[in-house]
Amino acid sequence: MTRVLRQTTRDLRRHNRAALLSSLYLRGPVSRLELVAESGLSPATVTNVVAELIGDGVVAEAGSVESDGGRPRTLLRVRPEYGQVVGVDVGETHVRAGLFDCALGTLATVQHPLAGSNPDPAEVVELARAGVAEVLSAGASRVLGVGVGVPGAVRDGGIVHAPTLGWAGVAFADLLRAHAQFADAPLHLDNRARTLGQAEMWLGAGRGADRAVIALLGVGVGAAFVTDGGSFPGITTSEWGHTVVQAAGAACRCGSRGCLEAYVGTEAVVRHYAETTGAQPLPGADSESRLAQLVALAERSGPAAETLAATGEYLGIGIANLINLLAPDRVVLAGSAGAIMGPAILPHVRDAAARHALGYLAEATVVELGELGPEAVALGAATLPIAALLASGGRSAG
């Protein structure tokens, strides 16, 4: 019985540490008084747990603020220098690696292009290994973990099913762990849309939303539905890009026709423009650079502007479907294509979503752009080891 009681006490201490550390991480800097109000823990418990976290080097004091009628309140924050985390974004056209401090500040990033549309998993692993080695050379001292975001589904501890890469049942985690960069620290794998959703909810345009849809716009198109922006939000991903927006429409690489991805994915937008009468050549080296050129051309009327208007219309229809199904309070357009063409198509998207969604639901939903830029998925992947750190109450295995 004594052993069971000791385990319960340890669990309670870990729970209290996790609750306070999560509040500090996501809402800090905050005072001890604010932690008491938010956590529901007693002042004595908060004082003791904070003292532990400071003693462990996870938390530090961060100045003070004036209080109403009393002494100044000391603010607390997570120490960025407590350790580093690595995030890897495995996209359809590139592999990006990033090194981030414990507060998810960017220390170094690197990107390597993928050759071809169906890369061999071993090639992708080698690019990831090289990218991680490069960012670690920027001065990593204590790596708390590595997170990897991949297209498609992750099952059974690291088996990846990624149709956009031509992968079915690839033991990707095992391939990664064969290299020291991934074997020496805890490794976490998840879907790219989920990692992006968590990043935008923690640090970007989704922050403060109760029910948000984070749209991943790139070569592939996906969405994450996130409820509660706390440290452990509920995140559900979907194959939103393969919902039909045009009966018997454009061919999609999934084998169907009229899918949303066939109208708003990076390669689809560039292809539709090239097929438009009067289109100019886009000599970029890859689909993303060609999309950027298309957006520049769209600043004046003509085929490029018409293409982006049509893209915004289809994307707005797809978002209206999400609004009618999920009733979010916020929809965020993110991902590489979202960053490139988002500002140009946002008015068209908002207009189409308002016309196609139920009025009372559309009025309650804000559609806006992501805030985290091209490294958003790698940053999101880095939230995976941070989430593990929060869940453990700051006692990392790294």
CSV table of C-alpha atoms in Angstrom, one decimal:
chain,number,residue,atom,x,y,z
A,1,MET,CA,0.0,0.0,0.0
A,2,THR,CA,2.9,2.4,0.8
A,3,ARG,CA,4.3,1.9,-2.7
A,4,VAL,CA,1.0,2.8,-4.3
A,5,LEU,CA,0.7,5.9,-2.1
A,6,ARG,CA,4.2,7.0,-3.1
A,7,GLN,CA,3.4,6.6,-6.8
A,8,THR,CA,0.2,8.7,-6.4
A,9,THR,CA,2.1,11.5,-4.6
A,10,ARG,CA,4.7,11.5,-7.4
A,11,ASP,CA,1.9,11.6,-10.0
A,12,LEU,CA,0.3,14.6,-8.2
A,13,ARG,CA,3.6,16.4,-8.1
A,14,ARG,CA,4.2,15.8,-11.8
A,15,HIS,CA,0.7,17.0,-12.6
A,16,ASN,CA,1.2,20.2,-10.6
A,17,ARG,CA,4.5,20.9,-12.3
A,18,ALA,CA,3.0,20.2,-15.7
A,19,ALA,CA,0.1,22.5,-15.1
A,20,LEU,CA,2.2,25.5,-13.9
A,21,LEU,CA,4.9,24.9,-16.5
A,22,SER,CA,2.2,24.9,-19.3
A,23,SER,CA,0.8,28.1,-18.1
A,24,LEU,CA,4.2,29.7,-17.9
A,25,TYR,CA,5.1,28.4,-21.4
A,26,LEU,CA,1.9,29.4,-23.2
A,27,ARG,CA,0.9,32.6,-21.3
A,28,GLY,CA,4.0,33.8,-19.6
A,29,PRO,CA,5.6,35.8,-18.3
A,30,VAL,CA,3.1,35.6,-15.5
A,31,SER,CA,3.2,36.1,-11.7
A,32,ARG,CA,2.7,33.5,-9.0
A,33,LEU,CA,-0.6,35.2,-8.2
A,34,GLU,CA,-1.8,34.7,-11.8
A,35,LEU,CA,-0.6,31.0,-11.6
A,36,VAL,CA,-2.8,30.5,-8.5
A,37,ALA,CA,-5.8,32.0,-10.2
A,38,GLU,CA,-5.3,30.0,-13.4
A,39,SER,CA,-4.3,26.6,-12.0
A,40,GLY,CA,-6.7,26.5,-9.0
A,41,LEU,CA,-3.8,25.3,-6.9
A,42,SER,CA,-3.2,26.8,-3.4
A,43,PRO,CA,-0.7,29.7,-3.0
A,44,ALA,CA,1.6,27.4,-1.0
A,45,THR,CA,1.6,24.7,-3.7
A,46,VAL,CA,2.4,27.2,-6.4
A,47,THR,CA,5.2,28.7,-4.3
A,48,ASN,CA,6.7,25.3,-3.7
A,49,VAL,CA,6.4,24.0,-7.3
A,50,VAL,CA,7.8,27.3,-8.7
A,51,ALA,CA,10.8,27.0,-6.4
A,52,GLU,CA,11.4,23.5,-7.7
A,53,LEU,CA,11.2,24.6,-11.3
A,54,ILE,CA,13.6,27.5,-10.6
A,55,GLY,CA,15.9,25.1,-8.8
A,56,ASP,CA,15.9,22.7,-11.8
A,57,GLY,CA,16.8,25.5,-14.1
A,58,VAL,CA,13.5,25.3,-16.1
A,59,VAL,CA,12.0,28.6,-15.0
A,60,ALA,CA,13.6,32.0,-14.1
A,61,GLU,CA,12.3,35.3,-12.8
A,62,ALA,CA,11.7,37.9,-15.5
A,63,GLY,CA,11.3,41.3,-13.9
A,64,SER,CA,8.3,42.7,-12.1
A,65,VAL,CA,5.1,44.7,-12.7
A,66,GLU,CA,3.2,47.1,-10.5
A,67,SER,CA,0.2,45.7,-8.7
A,68,ASP,CA,-2.9,47.5,-7.6
A,69,GLY,CA,-2.3,48.8,-4.1
A,70,GLY,CA,0.4,46.3,-3.2
A,71,ARG,CA,4.0,45.3,-3.8
A,72,PRO,CA,5.3,44.8,-7.4
A,73,ARG,CA,4.6,41.3,-8.6
A,74,THR,CA,7.6,39.2,-9.8
A,75,LEU,CA,7.1,37.7,-13.2
A,76,LEU,CA,8.2,34.2,-14.2
A,77,ARG,CA,9.1,32.7,-17.5
A,78,VAL,CA,10.5,29.5,-19.0
A,79,ARG,CA,14.2,29.7,-19.6
A,80,PRO,CA,15.0,29.6,-23.3
A,81,GLU,CA,18.5,28.4,-22.5
A,82,TYR,CA,17.3,25.3,-20.5
A,83,GLY,CA,17.8,23.3,-23.7
A,84,GLN,CA,17.2,23.0,-27.4
A,85,VAL,CA,14.7,21.1,-29.6
A,86,VAL,CA,14.9,20.1,-33.2
A,87,GLY,CA,12.1,20.2,-35.7
A,88,VAL,CA,12.1,18.5,-39.1
A,89,ASP,CA,9.6,19.3,-41.8
A,90,VAL,CA,9.3,16.5,-44.5
A,91,GLY,CA,7.4,18.2,-47.3
A,92,GLU,CA,6.5,17.2,-50.8
A,93,THR,CA,9.3,19.4,-52.3
A,94,HIS,CA,11.8,19.8,-49.5
A,95,VAL,CA,13.2,18.7,-46.1
A,96,ARG,CA,13.7,21.6,-43.7
A,97,ALA,CA,15.4,21.3,-40.3
A,98,GLY,CA,15.4,23.8,-37.5
A,99,LEU,CA,17.1,24.2,-34.1
A,100,PHE,CA,15.0,26.1,-31.5
A,101,ASP,CA,15.6,27.1,-27.9
A,102,CYS,CA,13.3,25.9,-25.1
A,103,ALA,CA,10.9,28.8,-25.7
A,104,LEU,CA,10.8,27.9,-29.5
A,105,GLY,CA,13.0,30.8,-30.5
A,106,THR,CA,14.7,30.1,-33.8
A,107,LEU,CA,18.5,29.4,-33.6
A,108,ALA,CA,19.2,27.9,-37.0
A,109,THR,CA,17.3,26.5,-40.0
A,110,VAL,CA,18.4,24.8,-43.2
A,111,GLN,CA,16.4,23.5,-46.2
A,112,HIS,CA,17.3,20.8,-48.8
A,113,PRO,CA,15.2,20.2,-51.9
A,114,LEU,CA,13.7,16.8,-52.7
A,115,ALA,CA,14.3,15.5,-56.2
A,116,GLY,CA,11.2,14.0,-57.9
A,117,SER,CA,7.7,13.5,-56.6
A,118,ASN,CA,8.1,10.0,-55.2
A,119,PRO,CA,11.4,10.1,-53.2
A,120,ASP,CA,13.0,7.0,-51.8
A,121,PRO,CA,12.6,7.0,-47.9
A,122,ALA,CA,16.3,6.4,-47.6
A,123,GLU,CA,17.0,9.6,-49.5
A,124,VAL,CA,14.6,11.6,-47.3
A,125,VAL,CA,16.2,10.2,-44.2
A,126,GLU,CA,19.6,11.2,-45.5
A,127,LEU,CA,18.4,14.8,-46.2
A,128,ALA,CA,16.9,14.9,-42.7
A,129,ARG,CA,20.1,13.6,-41.1
A,130,ALA,CA,22.2,16.1,-43.0
A,131,GLY,CA,19.9,19.0,-42.1
A,132,VAL,CA,19.8,18.1,-38.4
A,133,ALA,CA,23.6,17.8,-38.3
A,134,GLU,CA,23.9,21.3,-39.9
A,135,VAL,CA,21.6,23.0,-37.4
A,136,LEU,CA,23.1,21.2,-34.4
A,137,SER,CA,26.5,22.6,-35.5
A,138,ALA,CA,25.1,26.0,-34.7
A,139,GLY,CA,25.7,25.4,-31.1
A,140,ALA,CA,23.3,22.9,-29.5
A,141,SER,CA,24.3,22.0,-26.0
A,142,ARG,CA,21.4,20.0,-24.5
A,143,VAL,CA,18.9,18.6,-27.1
A,144,LEU,CA,15.7,17.7,-25.4
A,145,GLY,CA,14.2,15.9,-28.3
A,146,VAL,CA,13.6,15.8,-32.1
A,147,GLY,CA,10.2,16.2,-33.7
A,148,VAL,CA,9.4,15.3,-37.3
A,149,GLY,CA,6.3,16.3,-39.3
A,150,VAL,CA,5.5,14.2,-42.3
A,151,PRO,CA,2.7,14.3,-44.9
A,152,GLY,CA,0.1,11.6,-44.4
A,153,ALA,CA,-0.7,9.4,-41.4
A,154,VAL,CA,1.7,8.1,-38.7
A,155,ARG,CA,0.7,4.7,-37.3
A,156,ASP,CA,2.1,2.2,-34.8
A,157,GLY,CA,4.9,4.2,-33.4
A,158,GLY,CA,6.4,5.5,-36.7
A,159,ILE,CA,4.9,3.7,-39.7
A,160,VAL,CA,4.2,6.4,-42.3
A,161,HIS,CA,1.5,6.2,-45.0
A,162,ALA,CA,2.1,9.2,-47.3
A,163,PRO,CA,0.3,9.0,-50.6
A,164,THR,CA,1.7,12.3,-51.8
A,165,LEU,CA,5.2,10.8,-51.5
A,166,GLY,CA,4.2,7.4,-52.8
A,167,TRP,CA,4.8,5.8,-49.4
A,168,ALA,CA,2.7,3.0,-47.9
A,169,GLY,CA,3.7,1.5,-44.6
A,170,VAL,CA,7.2,3.0,-44.5
A,171,ALA,CA,9.0,2.3,-41.1
A,172,PHE,CA,10.2,5.9,-41.1
A,173,ALA,CA,11.0,6.2,-37.4
A,174,ASP,CA,13.2,3.1,-37.5
A,175,LEU,CA,15.1,4.5,-40.5
A,176,LEU,CA,15.7,7.7,-38.7
A,177,ARG,CA,16.8,6.0,-35.5
A,178,ALA,CA,19.6,4.3,-37.4
A,179,HIS,CA,21.4,7.6,-37.3
A,180,ALA,CA,23.0,9.1,-34.2
A,181,GLN,CA,21.2,12.5,-34.6
A,182,PHE,CA,17.9,10.8,-34.0
A,183,ALA,CA,19.0,8.0,-31.7
A,184,ASP,CA,20.6,10.2,-29.0
A,185,ALA,CA,17.4,12.2,-28.1
A,186,PRO,CA,13.7,11.3,-27.8
A,187,LEU,CA,12.1,11.2,-31.3
A,188,HIS,CA,8.5,12.2,-32.1
A,189,LEU,CA,6.7,11.8,-35.4
A,190,ASP,CA,3.3,13.3,-36.4
A,191,ASN,CA,1.4,14.5,-39.4
A,192,ARG,CA,2.5,17.9,-40.8
A,193,ALA,CA,-1.0,19.4,-40.5
A,194,ARG,CA,-1.1,18.5,-36.8
A,195,THR,CA,2.3,20.0,-36.1
A,196,LEU,CA,1.4,23.1,-38.0
A,197,GLY,CA,-1.9,23.4,-36.1
A,198,GLN,CA,-0.2,23.1,-32.8
A,199,ALA,CA,2.4,25.7,-33.7
A,200,GLU,CA,-0.2,28.3,-34.9
A,201,MET,CA,-2.3,27.6,-31.7
A,202,TRP,CA,0.7,28.0,-29.4
A,203,LEU,CA,2.6,30.9,-31.1
A,204,GLY,CA,0.7,32.1,-34.1
A,205,ALA,CA,-2.6,33.2,-35.5
A,206,GLY,CA,-4.6,30.6,-33.7
A,207,ARG,CA,-3.6,31.7,-30.2
A,208,GLY,CA,-6.6,32.4,-28.0
A,209,ALA,CA,-9.1,30.6,-30.2
A,210,ASP,CA,-11.4,28.0,-28.7
A,211,ARG,CA,-12.1,26.2,-32.0
A,212,ALA,CA,-9.8,26.8,-34.9
A,213,VAL,CA,-9.1,25.3,-38.3
A,214,ILE,CA,-5.5,25.6,-39.4
A,215,ALA,CA,-5.3,25.0,-43.2
A,216,LEU,CA,-2.1,23.6,-44.5
A,217,LEU,CA,-1.7,24.9,-48.1
A,218,GLY,CA,1.2,23.6,-50.1
A,219,VAL,CA,1.6,21.0,-52.9
A,220,GLY,CA,-0.7,19.0,-50.7
A,221,VAL,CA,-3.7,20.5,-48.9
A,222,GLY,CA,-4.8,19.4,-45.4
A,223,ALA,CA,-6.4,20.8,-42.3
A,224,ALA,CA,-6.2,20.5,-38.6
A,225,PHE,CA,-9.2,21.2,-36.4
A,226,VAL,CA,-8.0,22.3,-33.0
A,227,THR,CA,-10.1,22.7,-29.9
A,228,ASP,CA,-8.9,24.5,-26.8
A,229,GLY,CA,-5.6,26.3,-27.2
A,230,GLY,CA,-4.1,24.9,-24.0
A,231,SER,CA,-0.9,22.8,-23.7
A,232,PHE,CA,-2.6,19.6,-24.8
A,233,PRO,CA,-5.3,20.7,-27.3
A,234,GLY,CA,-7.5,18.3,-29.2
A,235,ILE,CA,-6.2,18.1,-32.8
A,236,THR,CA,-8.0,16.3,-35.5
A,237,THR,CA,-6.6,16.2,-39.0
A,238,SER,CA,-8.5,15.4,-42.2
A,239,GLU,CA,-8.0,14.8,-45.9
A,240,TRP,CA,-9.8,18.1,-46.5
A,241,GLY,CA,-7.8,18.6,-49.8
A,242,HIS,CA,-9.6,15.6,-51.2
A,243,THR,CA,-13.1,16.8,-50.6
A,244,VAL,CA,-14.9,17.6,-53.9
A,245,VAL,CA,-15.6,21.2,-54.8
A,246,GLN,CA,-16.4,20.7,-58.5
A,247,ALA,CA,-18.3,17.7,-59.8
A,248,ALA,CA,-16.4,16.0,-62.6
A,249,GLY,CA,-13.8,18.7,-62.3
A,250,ALA,CA,-10.0,18.8,-62.6
A,251,ALA,CA,-8.1,15.5,-62.2
A,252,CYS,CA,-6.5,15.0,-58.8
A,253,ARG,CA,-3.4,12.9,-58.1
A,254,CYS,CA,-5.5,10.8,-55.7
A,255,GLY,CA,-7.4,9.5,-58.7
A,256,SER,CA,-10.6,11.4,-58.2
A,257,ARG,CA,-11.8,14.5,-60.0
A,258,GLY,CA,-12.8,18.0,-58.7
A,259,CYS,CA,-10.8,17.7,-55.4
A,260,LEU,CA,-10.0,21.0,-53.6
A,261,GLU,CA,-6.3,20.2,-53.9
A,262,ALA,CA,-6.7,20.1,-57.7
A,263,TYR,CA,-7.6,23.8,-57.6
A,264,VAL,CA,-5.7,25.3,-54.7
A,265,GLY,CA,-2.5,23.2,-54.3
A,266,THR,CA,0.7,24.9,-55.3
A,267,GLU,CA,1.3,22.8,-58.5
A,268,ALA,CA,-2.4,23.0,-59.4
A,269,VAL,CA,-2.5,26.8,-59.2
A,270,VAL,CA,0.6,27.1,-61.3
A,271,ARG,CA,-0.8,24.6,-63.9
A,272,HIS,CA,-4.1,26.4,-64.1
A,273,TYR,CA,-2.3,29.6,-64.8
A,274,ALA,CA,-0.1,28.1,-67.5
A,275,GLU,CA,-3.3,26.8,-69.2
A,276,THR,CA,-4.9,30.3,-69.3
A,277,THR,CA,-4.9,32.2,-72.5
A,278,GLY,CA,-2.2,35.0,-72.4
A,279,ALA,CA,-0.2,33.4,-69.5
A,280,GLN,CA,3.4,34.3,-69.4
A,281,PRO,CA,6.2,31.7,-68.8
A,282,LEU,CA,7.1,31.2,-65.1
A,283,PRO,CA,10.8,30.1,-65.2
A,284,GLY,CA,11.2,29.4,-61.5
A,285,ALA,CA,13.2,26.3,-60.4
A,286,ASP,CA,10.3,24.8,-58.4
A,287,SER,CA,6.6,25.2,-58.0
A,288,GLU,CA,6.9,27.5,-55.0
A,289,SER,CA,9.1,30.0,-56.8
A,290,ARG,CA,6.8,29.8,-59.8
A,291,LEU,CA,3.8,30.5,-57.5
A,292,ALA,CA,5.7,33.5,-56.1
A,293,GLN,CA,6.2,34.8,-59.7
A,294,LEU,CA,2.5,34.3,-60.4
A,295,VAL,CA,1.6,36.3,-57.4
A,296,ALA,CA,3.9,39.2,-58.5
A,297,LEU,CA,2.2,39.2,-61.9
A,298,ALA,CA,-1.2,39.3,-60.3
A,299,GLU,CA,-0.6,42.8,-59.0
A,300,ARG,CA,-2.0,44.0,-62.3
A,301,SER,CA,-5.1,42.7,-64.1
A,302,GLY,CA,-4.7,39.7,-66.4
A,303,PRO,CA,-4.4,35.9,-66.4
A,304,ALA,CA,-2.4,35.8,-63.1
A,305,ALA,CA,-5.0,37.9,-61.3
A,306,GLU,CA,-7.8,35.8,-62.8
A,307,THR,CA,-6.1,32.6,-61.7
A,308,LEU,CA,-5.7,33.8,-58.1
A,309,ALA,CA,-9.3,35.0,-58.0
A,310,ALA,CA,-10.5,31.6,-59.1
A,311,THR,CA,-8.1,30.0,-56.5
A,312,GLY,CA,-9.6,32.2,-53.8
A,313,GLU,CA,-13.1,31.2,-54.8
A,314,TYR,CA,-12.5,27.5,-54.6
A,315,LEU,CA,-10.6,27.8,-51.4
A,316,GLY,CA,-13.5,29.9,-50.0
A,317,ILE,CA,-15.9,27.1,-50.9
A,318,GLY,CA,-13.7,24.6,-49.2
A,319,ILE,CA,-13.5,26.8,-46.1
A,320,ALA,CA,-17.3,27.3,-46.1
A,321,ASN,CA,-17.7,23.5,-46.0
A,322,LEU,CA,-15.4,23.5,-42.9
A,323,ILE,CA,-17.4,26.3,-41.3
A,324,ASN,CA,-20.7,24.5,-41.9
A,325,LEU,CA,-19.3,21.2,-40.5
A,326,LEU,CA,-17.2,22.4,-37.6
A,327,ALA,CA,-18.4,25.9,-36.6
A,328,PRO,CA,-14.9,27.2,-35.8
A,329,ASP,CA,-14.4,30.7,-34.4
A,330,ARG,CA,-11.2,31.0,-36.5
A,331,VAL,CA,-9.8,29.7,-39.8
A,332,VAL,CA,-6.1,30.2,-40.4
A,333,LEU,CA,-4.5,29.9,-43.9
A,334,ALA,CA,-1.0,28.6,-43.4
A,335,GLY,CA,1.6,26.4,-45.1
A,336,SER,CA,4.1,27.4,-47.8
A,337,ALA,CA,1.4,28.3,-50.4
A,338,GLY,CA,-0.6,30.1,-47.7
A,339,ALA,CA,2.4,32.3,-47.0
A,340,ILE,CA,3.1,33.0,-50.7
A,341,MET,CA,-0.4,33.7,-52.0
A,342,GLY,CA,-2.4,34.3,-48.9
A,343,PRO,CA,-2.3,38.1,-48.9
A,344,ALA,CA,-3.3,38.2,-52.5
A,345,ILE,CA,-6.3,35.8,-52.3
A,346,LEU,CA,-7.5,36.5,-48.8
A,347,PRO,CA,-10.3,39.0,-49.9
A,348,HIS,CA,-11.6,36.4,-52.4
A,349,VAL,CA,-11.5,33.6,-49.8
A,350,ARG,CA,-13.4,35.6,-47.3
A,351,ASP,CA,-16.0,36.7,-49.8
A,352,ALA,CA,-16.5,33.2,-51.1
A,353,ALA,CA,-16.7,31.7,-47.6
A,354,ALA,CA,-19.3,34.2,-46.6
A,355,ARG,CA,-21.4,33.4,-49.6
A,356,HIS,CA,-21.3,29.7,-49.3
A,357,ALA,CA,-21.4,29.1,-45.5
A,358,LEU,CA,-24.5,29.5,-43.4
A,359,GLY,CA,-24.8,33.2,-42.5
A,360,TYR,CA,-24.8,32.9,-38.7
A,361,LEU,CA,-21.8,30.5,-38.8
A,362,ALA,CA,-19.9,32.7,-41.2
A,363,GLU,CA,-20.5,35.8,-39.1
A,364,ALA,CA,-19.0,34.0,-36.1
A,365,THR,CA,-15.8,32.9,-38.0
A,366,VAL,CA,-12.7,34.9,-38.6
A,367,VAL,CA,-10.6,33.9,-41.6
A,368,GLU,CA,-7.0,35.1,-41.4
A,369,LEU,CA,-3.4,34.4,-42.4
A,370,GLY,CA,-0.9,32.3,-40.5
A,371,GLU,CA,1.8,34.2,-38.7
A,372,LEU,CA,4.7,31.8,-38.6
A,373,GLY,CA,6.1,31.9,-42.1
A,374,PRO,CA,7.9,29.2,-44.1
A,375,GLU,CA,9.4,27.5,-41.1
A,376,ALA,CA,6.0,26.9,-39.5
A,377,VAL,CA,5.9,23.1,-39.9
A,378,ALA,CA,9.5,22.6,-38.7
A,379,LEU,CA,8.6,24.9,-35.7
A,380,GLY,CA,5.4,22.8,-35.2
A,381,ALA,CA,7.5,19.6,-35.3
A,382,ALA,CA,9.6,21.1,-32.5
A,383,THR,CA,6.5,21.6,-30.4
A,384,LEU,CA,6.3,17.8,-30.1
A,385,PRO,CA,9.3,17.4,-27.7
A,386,ILE,CA,8.2,20.6,-26.0
A,387,ALA,CA,4.8,19.1,-25.4
A,388,ALA,CA,6.5,16.0,-23.9
A,389,LEU,CA,8.5,18.3,-21.7
A,390,LEU,CA,5.4,20.0,-20.5
A,391,ALA,CA,3.6,16.7,-19.8
A,392,SER,CA,6.6,15.5,-17.7
A,393,GLY,CA,6.6,18.7,-15.7
A,394,GLY,CA,10.0,19.7,-17.0
A,395,ARG,CA,11.8,16.5,-16.3
A,396,SER,CA,13.2,15.7,-19.7
A,397,ALA,CA,14.9,12.5,-20.7
A,398,GLY,CA,17.2,14.5,-23.0
